[in-house]
Short mmCIF file of C-alpha atoms in Angstrom, two decimals:
data_model
loop_
_atom_site.label_atom_id
_atom_site.label_comp_id
_atom_site.label_asym_id
_atom_site.label_seq_id
_atom_site.Cartn_x
_atom_site.Cartn_y
_atom_site.Cartn_z
CA MET A 1 35.98 -26.89 48.54
CA SER A 2 37.64 -28.71 45.75
CA ASP A 3 38.07 -27.29 42.27
CA ALA A 4 35.66 -29.89 40.80
CA ARG A 5 32.83 -28.69 43.05
CA ARG A 6 33.44 -25.03 42.12
CA ILE A 7 33.27 -25.88 38.42
CA ASN A 8 29.98 -27.78 38.88
CA ARG A 9 28.46 -24.85 40.81
CA ARG A 10 29.35 -22.32 38.12
CA ARG A 11 26.21 -20.96 36.51
CA GLY A 12 25.69 -19.63 32.98
CA PHE A 13 25.64 -20.81 29.42
CA SER A 14 28.39 -22.38 27.43
CA LEU A 15 29.43 -20.93 24.09
CA ILE A 16 27.76 -23.82 22.25
CA GLU A 17 24.45 -23.19 24.02
CA LEU A 18 24.57 -19.49 23.12
CA LEU A 19 25.36 -20.28 19.47
CA ILE A 20 22.41 -22.69 19.30
CA VAL A 21 20.06 -20.03 20.71
CA ILE A 22 21.35 -17.46 18.20
CA ALA A 23 20.91 -19.94 15.34
CA ILE A 24 17.31 -20.61 16.39
CA ILE A 25 16.59 -16.87 16.56
CA LEU A 26 18.07 -16.34 13.09
CA ILE A 27 15.95 -19.16 11.67
CA ILE A 28 12.80 -17.62 13.15
CA ILE A 29 13.73 -14.19 11.76
CA THR A 30 14.35 -15.55 8.26
CA MET A 31 10.89 -17.10 8.31
CA ALA A 32 9.13 -14.05 9.79
CA VAL A 33 10.59 -11.21 7.71
CA PRO A 34 9.16 -12.32 4.33
CA GLN A 35 5.73 -12.76 5.91
CA TYR A 36 5.99 -9.30 7.48
CA ASN A 37 6.92 -7.81 4.09
CA LYS A 38 3.93 -9.50 2.45
CA VAL A 39 1.61 -8.13 5.12
CA GLN A 40 3.07 -4.64 4.67
CA MET A 41 2.59 -4.83 0.88
CA TYR A 42 -0.99 -6.05 1.28
CA THR A 43 -1.65 -3.18 3.70
CA ARG A 44 -0.29 -0.63 1.20
CA GLU A 45 -2.43 -2.15 -1.57
CA THR A 46 -5.54 -1.98 0.61
CA ALA A 47 -4.79 1.67 1.39
CA ALA A 48 -4.36 2.35 -2.34
CA ILE A 49 -7.77 0.79 -3.06
CA LYS A 50 -9.34 2.99 -0.39
CA ALA A 51 -7.62 6.07 -1.84
CA VAL A 52 -8.96 5.28 -5.33
CA GLN A 53 -12.43 4.90 -3.83
CA THR A 54 -12.00 8.25 -2.06
CA VAL A 55 -11.08 9.90 -5.36
CA ARG A 56 -14.15 8.29 -6.95
CA ASP A 57 -16.41 9.63 -4.19
CA MET A 58 -14.88 13.10 -4.44
CA GLN A 59 -15.27 13.06 -8.23
CA VAL A 60 -19.01 12.55 -7.72
CA GLN A 61 -19.10 15.47 -5.28
CA TYR A 62 -16.96 17.65 -7.58
CA GLN A 63 -19.27 16.87 -10.50
CA SER A 64 -22.34 17.84 -8.49
CA GLN A 65 -20.70 21.14 -7.41
CA TYR A 66 -19.05 22.21 -10.67
CA GLY A 67 -20.99 20.35 -13.39
CA ARG A 68 -18.03 18.31 -14.60
CA PHE A 69 -15.47 15.81 -13.35
CA ALA A 70 -12.07 17.01 -12.17
CA LYS A 71 -9.36 16.57 -14.78
CA THR A 72 -6.49 16.21 -12.27
CA LEU A 73 -5.87 15.41 -8.62
CA ILE A 74 -4.86 19.04 -8.08
CA GLU A 75 -8.40 20.15 -8.93
CA LEU A 76 -9.70 17.85 -6.19
CA GLY A 77 -7.04 18.99 -3.70
CA PRO A 78 -6.92 21.92 -1.32
CA SER A 79 -6.18 25.41 -2.55
CA PRO A 80 -2.67 26.70 -1.96
CA GLY A 81 -2.56 28.86 1.14
CA GLY A 82 -5.98 27.66 2.28
CA GLY A 83 -7.97 29.93 -0.01
CA VAL A 84 -11.56 29.59 -1.14
CA SER A 85 -12.61 26.38 -2.89
CA SER A 86 -12.90 26.62 -6.66
CA PRO A 87 -12.88 24.32 -9.69
CA ALA A 88 -9.07 24.66 -9.74
CA SER A 89 -8.76 23.49 -6.11
CA ALA A 90 -11.95 22.17 -4.58
CA GLY A 91 -10.45 21.03 -1.27
CA LEU A 92 -12.09 17.61 -1.43
CA ILE A 93 -9.01 15.45 -0.88
CA ALA A 94 -5.94 15.75 1.35
CA THR A 95 -2.72 17.37 0.17
CA ASP A 96 -0.74 14.11 0.13
CA LEU A 97 -3.22 12.40 -2.20
CA ALA A 98 -3.52 15.54 -4.35
CA SER A 99 0.27 15.47 -4.78
CA GLY A 100 -0.07 12.08 -6.46
CA VAL A 101 2.14 10.10 -4.06
CA LYS A 102 0.78 8.35 -1.00
CA GLY A 103 1.59 5.15 0.89
CA GLY A 104 4.01 3.68 -1.64
CA PHE A 105 1.75 4.32 -4.64
CA ASN A 106 1.60 6.91 -7.42
CA PHE A 107 -1.91 8.21 -8.08
CA ALA A 108 -3.13 10.02 -11.19
CA VAL A 109 -6.41 11.35 -12.52
CA THR A 110 -6.91 11.94 -16.22
CA GLY A 111 -10.01 13.11 -18.00
CA ASP A 112 -11.77 15.70 -20.11
CA GLY A 113 -14.48 16.86 -17.69
CA ASN A 114 -17.10 14.43 -19.01
CA ASN A 115 -15.07 11.33 -18.18
CA TYR A 116 -12.25 10.53 -15.80
CA ALA A 117 -9.92 7.69 -14.89
CA VAL A 118 -7.96 7.29 -11.66
CA THR A 119 -4.97 5.00 -11.45
CA ALA A 120 -2.78 3.80 -8.59
CA THR A 121 0.54 2.14 -9.41
CA PRO A 122 3.18 0.91 -6.94
CA ILE A 123 6.24 3.13 -6.68
CA THR A 124 8.43 0.04 -6.41
CA TYR A 125 6.83 -3.06 -7.91
CA GLY A 126 7.18 -6.04 -5.57
CA THR A 127 7.90 -3.87 -2.54
CA SER A 128 5.20 -1.18 -2.48
CA GLY A 129 2.72 -3.50 -4.15
CA SER A 130 2.28 -6.27 -6.70
CA ARG A 131 -0.91 -4.85 -8.21
CA SER A 132 -2.00 -1.60 -9.82
CA PHE A 133 -5.56 -0.28 -9.79
CA TYR A 134 -7.86 1.59 -12.19
CA MET A 135 -11.32 3.10 -11.91
CA ASP A 136 -13.30 5.40 -14.15
CA GLN A 137 -16.73 7.06 -14.06
CA ASN A 138 -18.33 3.60 -14.41
CA MET A 139 -17.12 3.00 -10.82
CA VAL A 140 -15.80 -0.52 -11.41
CA MET A 141 -12.39 -1.10 -9.83
CA LYS A 142 -9.92 -2.96 -12.05
CA GLU A 143 -6.66 -4.55 -10.94
CA HIS A 144 -3.53 -5.66 -12.75
CA TYR A 145 -0.89 -8.01 -11.37
CA GLY A 146 2.47 -6.87 -12.68
CA PRO A 147 4.50 -3.68 -13.04
CA GLU A 148 2.29 -2.25 -15.83
CA PRO A 149 -0.52 0.16 -14.86
CA ALA A 150 -4.03 -1.23 -14.72
CA THR A 151 -6.44 -0.24 -17.48
CA ASN A 152 -10.13 -0.58 -18.19
CA SER A 153 -9.45 -3.85 -20.03
CA ASP A 154 -8.08 -5.54 -16.87
CA LYS A 155 -10.19 -7.78 -14.67
CA GLU A 156 -12.41 -6.52 -11.89
CA LEU A 157 -10.96 -6.34 -8.39
CA GLY A 158 -11.39 -9.62 -6.53
CA GLN A 159 -11.80 -11.83 -9.61
CA GLY A 160 -8.50 -13.68 -9.01
CA GLN A 161 -5.17 -13.50 -10.76
CA LYS A 162 -5.05 -14.03 -14.54
#
């Protein structure tokens, strides 16, 4: 066989073809990663909303058991060492939520026993979330777009961005 025939029979990709394929893959990745990050942030925000709703539900249960609202997340959380439930540790929420940090958000409960407010703020604004959330004993969820914590004066959840 001649050398020309052996060259034509050679199989595989040229360097140019491989570089084109790599360039196409990189273009696809640069378009997909921001979308993936947005989906992840939305998922964390949805989980934060559900956690605030859980705290709200457990505040209602705590109030019916102990005659007042819990003043902190620790009061809603499990007792250290798995002891008996009490007003200091009712065992109504999981340890991770009672610690105040869950799923990229910081959670806090404040109150005086007659009233309470629960807040969820992103640990890293723009990465963990782009919104913070607030709910009190009136049970209306408020949201705030921006790094500041949501308050009662913010708009209701789902009412669009200001």
